[in-house]
């Protein structure tokens, strides 16, 4: 299994969530975050106003998926999150060695 | 070393924390999160009221542990977090290749 | 590529960010967190007042970097985050198998 983490523009959360649901992922975890990329946050526009601070508000998503779905899930998130303007986000994949669904005690891919 | 991440019901945080302390873990990191699982958040009950929104409030825990403790720590968290109702949570394990305790500069298992 | 995660004292965020920028990292993601280490949070001092609660406010940073930079980035963060008092923080490294820069679609080290 893999853990896909994406840091995206907050107003894109709903579009990304719907695209992931349409693809068929079983769940996701969302946290509020902030950050900067290559422009150090200086030239990003957030909610219409140019930000002068360094840390721009972002949303951080985590999606646990089967190995076979990685490439497609990356494509789904990237496409839905893209505006073409700077600050669109970053997505990364880390290995998930074990997963448990707490209510049922299921483990492995069945737990997703 | 391993990083165990758990997304659980917020009111279970204290019970899980106490169970982990009783087991002997050395620390943990907590962030507020929200999310959905297989029911897409629609039928989960939070604080007695049925939620109609998609993202249900959750707590996200991270615990750095020794490889030898993984199975037991997963069991401790799952047992303490379980209510038997939907939305009890998800736990996953990722490899941690290096750990540093900032104050002392210790690394590896000694840093946990 | 690697994902370096650090949980540090909140007032050290700015110093760590500046040190990472000076080193040349391309970006970072920040989330608010809380936690405890070996002292179970009981004896840490936060903003001048001794905390009696268990979960002490912390800041959680994530930095995606090239494999070659791991040791140096760990050193940069640890040095900038250190006060010498308990609660200075924990840093860990996990493997990042893939990275995407959403705007451009670049992948791998070019996406950092
Ligand atoms: N190297 C990095 N490590 C961790 N998080 C990062 C990194 N780079 C970017 N991020 C996170 O992703 C968010 C969006 O980054 P961003 O899209 O600006 O990347 P970028 O490389 O500057 O691309 P662009 O030129 O399209 O802006 C940042 O606010 C930050 O939260
Ligand atoms: N595939 C997933 N990826 C990332 N996070 C997930 C995933 N599935 C669930 N989560 C997180 O775990 C939380 C709890 O999930 P939940 O317990 O509802 O899973 P479930 O598979 O639907 O099990 P149940 O049928 O018992 O509700 C979600 O709110 C979300 O934050
Ligand atoms: N084992 C752990 N797993 C996950 N997070 C941890 C762990 N230990 C510490 N942390 C996180 O790092 C923060 C700072 O930890 P801290 O620096 O107190 O570690 P420590 O080992 O007690 O070192 P010190 O003796 O210098 O206080 C905690 O508040 C928590 O968020
Ligand atoms: Mg940018
Ligand atoms: Mg569910
Ligand atoms: Mg401590």
mmCIF file of N, CA and C in Angstrom, chain C residues 4 8-11 17-18 20 24-25 37 39 43 50 59 65 68 74-76 78 84-85 102 107 109:
data_model
loop_
_atom_site.group_PDB
_atom_site.id
_atom_site.type_symbol
_atom_site.label_atom_id
_atom_site.label_comp_id
_atom_site.label_asym_id
_atom_site.label_seq_id
_atom_site.Cartn_x
_atom_site.Cartn_y
_atom_site.Cartn_z
ATOM 1 N N UNK C 4 11.607 14.904 5.154
ATOM 2 C CA UNK C 4 12.093 15.159 6.505
ATOM 3 C C UNK C 4 10.984 15.865 7.280
ATOM 4 N N UNK C 8 8.919 20.914 16.287
ATOM 5 C CA UNK C 8 9.807 21.834 17.016
ATOM 6 C C UNK C 8 9.012 22.816 17.881
ATOM 7 N N UNK C 9 9.738 23.584 18.662
ATOM 8 C CA UNK C 9 9.097 24.647 19.456
ATOM 9 C C UNK C 9 8.589 25.743 18.514
ATOM 10 N N UNK C 10 7.345 26.201 18.724
ATOM 11 C CA UNK C 10 6.763 27.169 17.790
ATOM 12 C C UNK C 10 7.604 28.433 17.601
ATOM 13 N N UNK C 11 8.221 28.929 18.651
ATOM 14 C CA UNK C 11 8.966 30.191 18.489
ATOM 15 C C UNK C 11 10.249 29.999 17.690
ATOM 16 N N UNK C 17 13.112 28.098 9.486
ATOM 17 C CA UNK C 17 12.758 28.438 8.100
ATOM 18 C C UNK C 17 13.892 29.205 7.424
ATOM 19 N N UNK C 18 14.434 30.195 8.130
ATOM 20 C CA UNK C 18 15.527 30.987 7.543
ATOM 21 C C UNK C 18 16.763 30.142 7.300
ATOM 22 N N UNK C 20 16.809 26.944 6.700
ATOM 23 C CA UNK C 20 16.548 26.057 5.558
ATOM 24 C C UNK C 20 16.626 26.822 4.240
ATOM 25 N N UNK C 24 19.152 26.377 1.111
ATOM 26 C CA UNK C 24 18.736 26.216 -0.275
ATOM 27 C C UNK C 24 17.599 25.235 -0.524
ATOM 28 N N UNK C 25 16.841 24.866 0.525
ATOM 29 C CA UNK C 25 15.688 23.998 0.239
ATOM 30 C C UNK C 25 14.657 24.810 -0.540
ATOM 31 N N UNK C 37 7.046 14.366 24.788
ATOM 32 C CA UNK C 37 8.167 13.463 24.636
ATOM 33 C C UNK C 37 8.379 12.726 25.947
ATOM 34 N N UNK C 39 9.200 13.540 28.917
ATOM 35 C CA UNK C 39 8.726 14.104 30.186
ATOM 36 C C UNK C 39 7.200 14.127 30.248
ATOM 37 N N UNK C 43 6.830 18.910 32.424
ATOM 38 C CA UNK C 43 7.796 19.854 32.963
ATOM 39 C C UNK C 43 8.285 20.853 31.923
ATOM 40 N N UNK C 50 4.990 27.496 33.177
ATOM 41 C CA UNK C 50 5.133 26.045 33.191
ATOM 42 C C UNK C 50 3.787 25.417 32.849
ATOM 43 N N UNK C 59 5.187 23.013 16.447
ATOM 44 C CA UNK C 59 4.995 23.207 15.016
ATOM 45 C C UNK C 59 5.613 22.008 14.304
ATOM 46 N N UNK C 65 13.220 16.671 0.054
ATOM 47 C CA UNK C 65 14.573 16.980 -0.402
ATOM 48 C C UNK C 65 15.164 15.828 -1.197
ATOM 49 N N UNK C 68 20.708 13.253 -1.408
ATOM 50 C CA UNK C 68 22.055 13.732 -1.104
ATOM 51 C C UNK C 68 22.082 14.786 -0.009
ATOM 52 N N UNK C 74 19.186 17.651 8.041
ATOM 53 C CA UNK C 74 18.966 17.269 9.440
ATOM 54 C C UNK C 74 19.807 18.148 10.362
ATOM 55 N N UNK C 75 21.049 18.380 9.980
ATOM 56 C CA UNK C 75 21.923 19.222 10.787
ATOM 57 C C UNK C 75 21.430 20.657 10.869
ATOM 58 N N UNK C 76 20.987 21.174 9.739
ATOM 59 C CA UNK C 76 20.495 22.562 9.695
ATOM 60 C C UNK C 76 19.274 22.736 10.600
ATOM 61 N N UNK C 78 18.241 20.726 13.118
ATOM 62 C CA UNK C 78 18.549 20.458 14.528
ATOM 63 C C UNK C 78 19.278 21.634 15.170
ATOM 64 N N UNK C 84 18.600 23.796 23.903
ATOM 65 C CA UNK C 84 19.296 23.117 24.991
ATOM 66 C C UNK C 84 18.382 22.738 26.143
ATOM 67 N N UNK C 85 17.139 23.211 26.062
ATOM 68 C CA UNK C 85 16.150 22.859 27.107
ATOM 69 C C UNK C 85 15.277 21.710 26.615
ATOM 70 N N UNK C 102 2.616 20.190 -9.078
ATOM 71 C CA UNK C 102 1.303 20.148 -9.717
ATOM 72 C C UNK C 102 1.215 21.058 -10.941
ATOM 73 N N UNK C 107 8.091 15.559 -12.421
ATOM 74 C CA UNK C 107 8.168 14.520 -11.399
ATOM 75 C C UNK C 107 9.621 14.280 -11.001
ATOM 76 N N UNK C 109 13.192 14.377 -8.800
ATOM 77 C CA UNK C 109 13.973 15.470 -8.206
ATOM 78 C C UNK C 109 13.699 16.835 -8.862
#
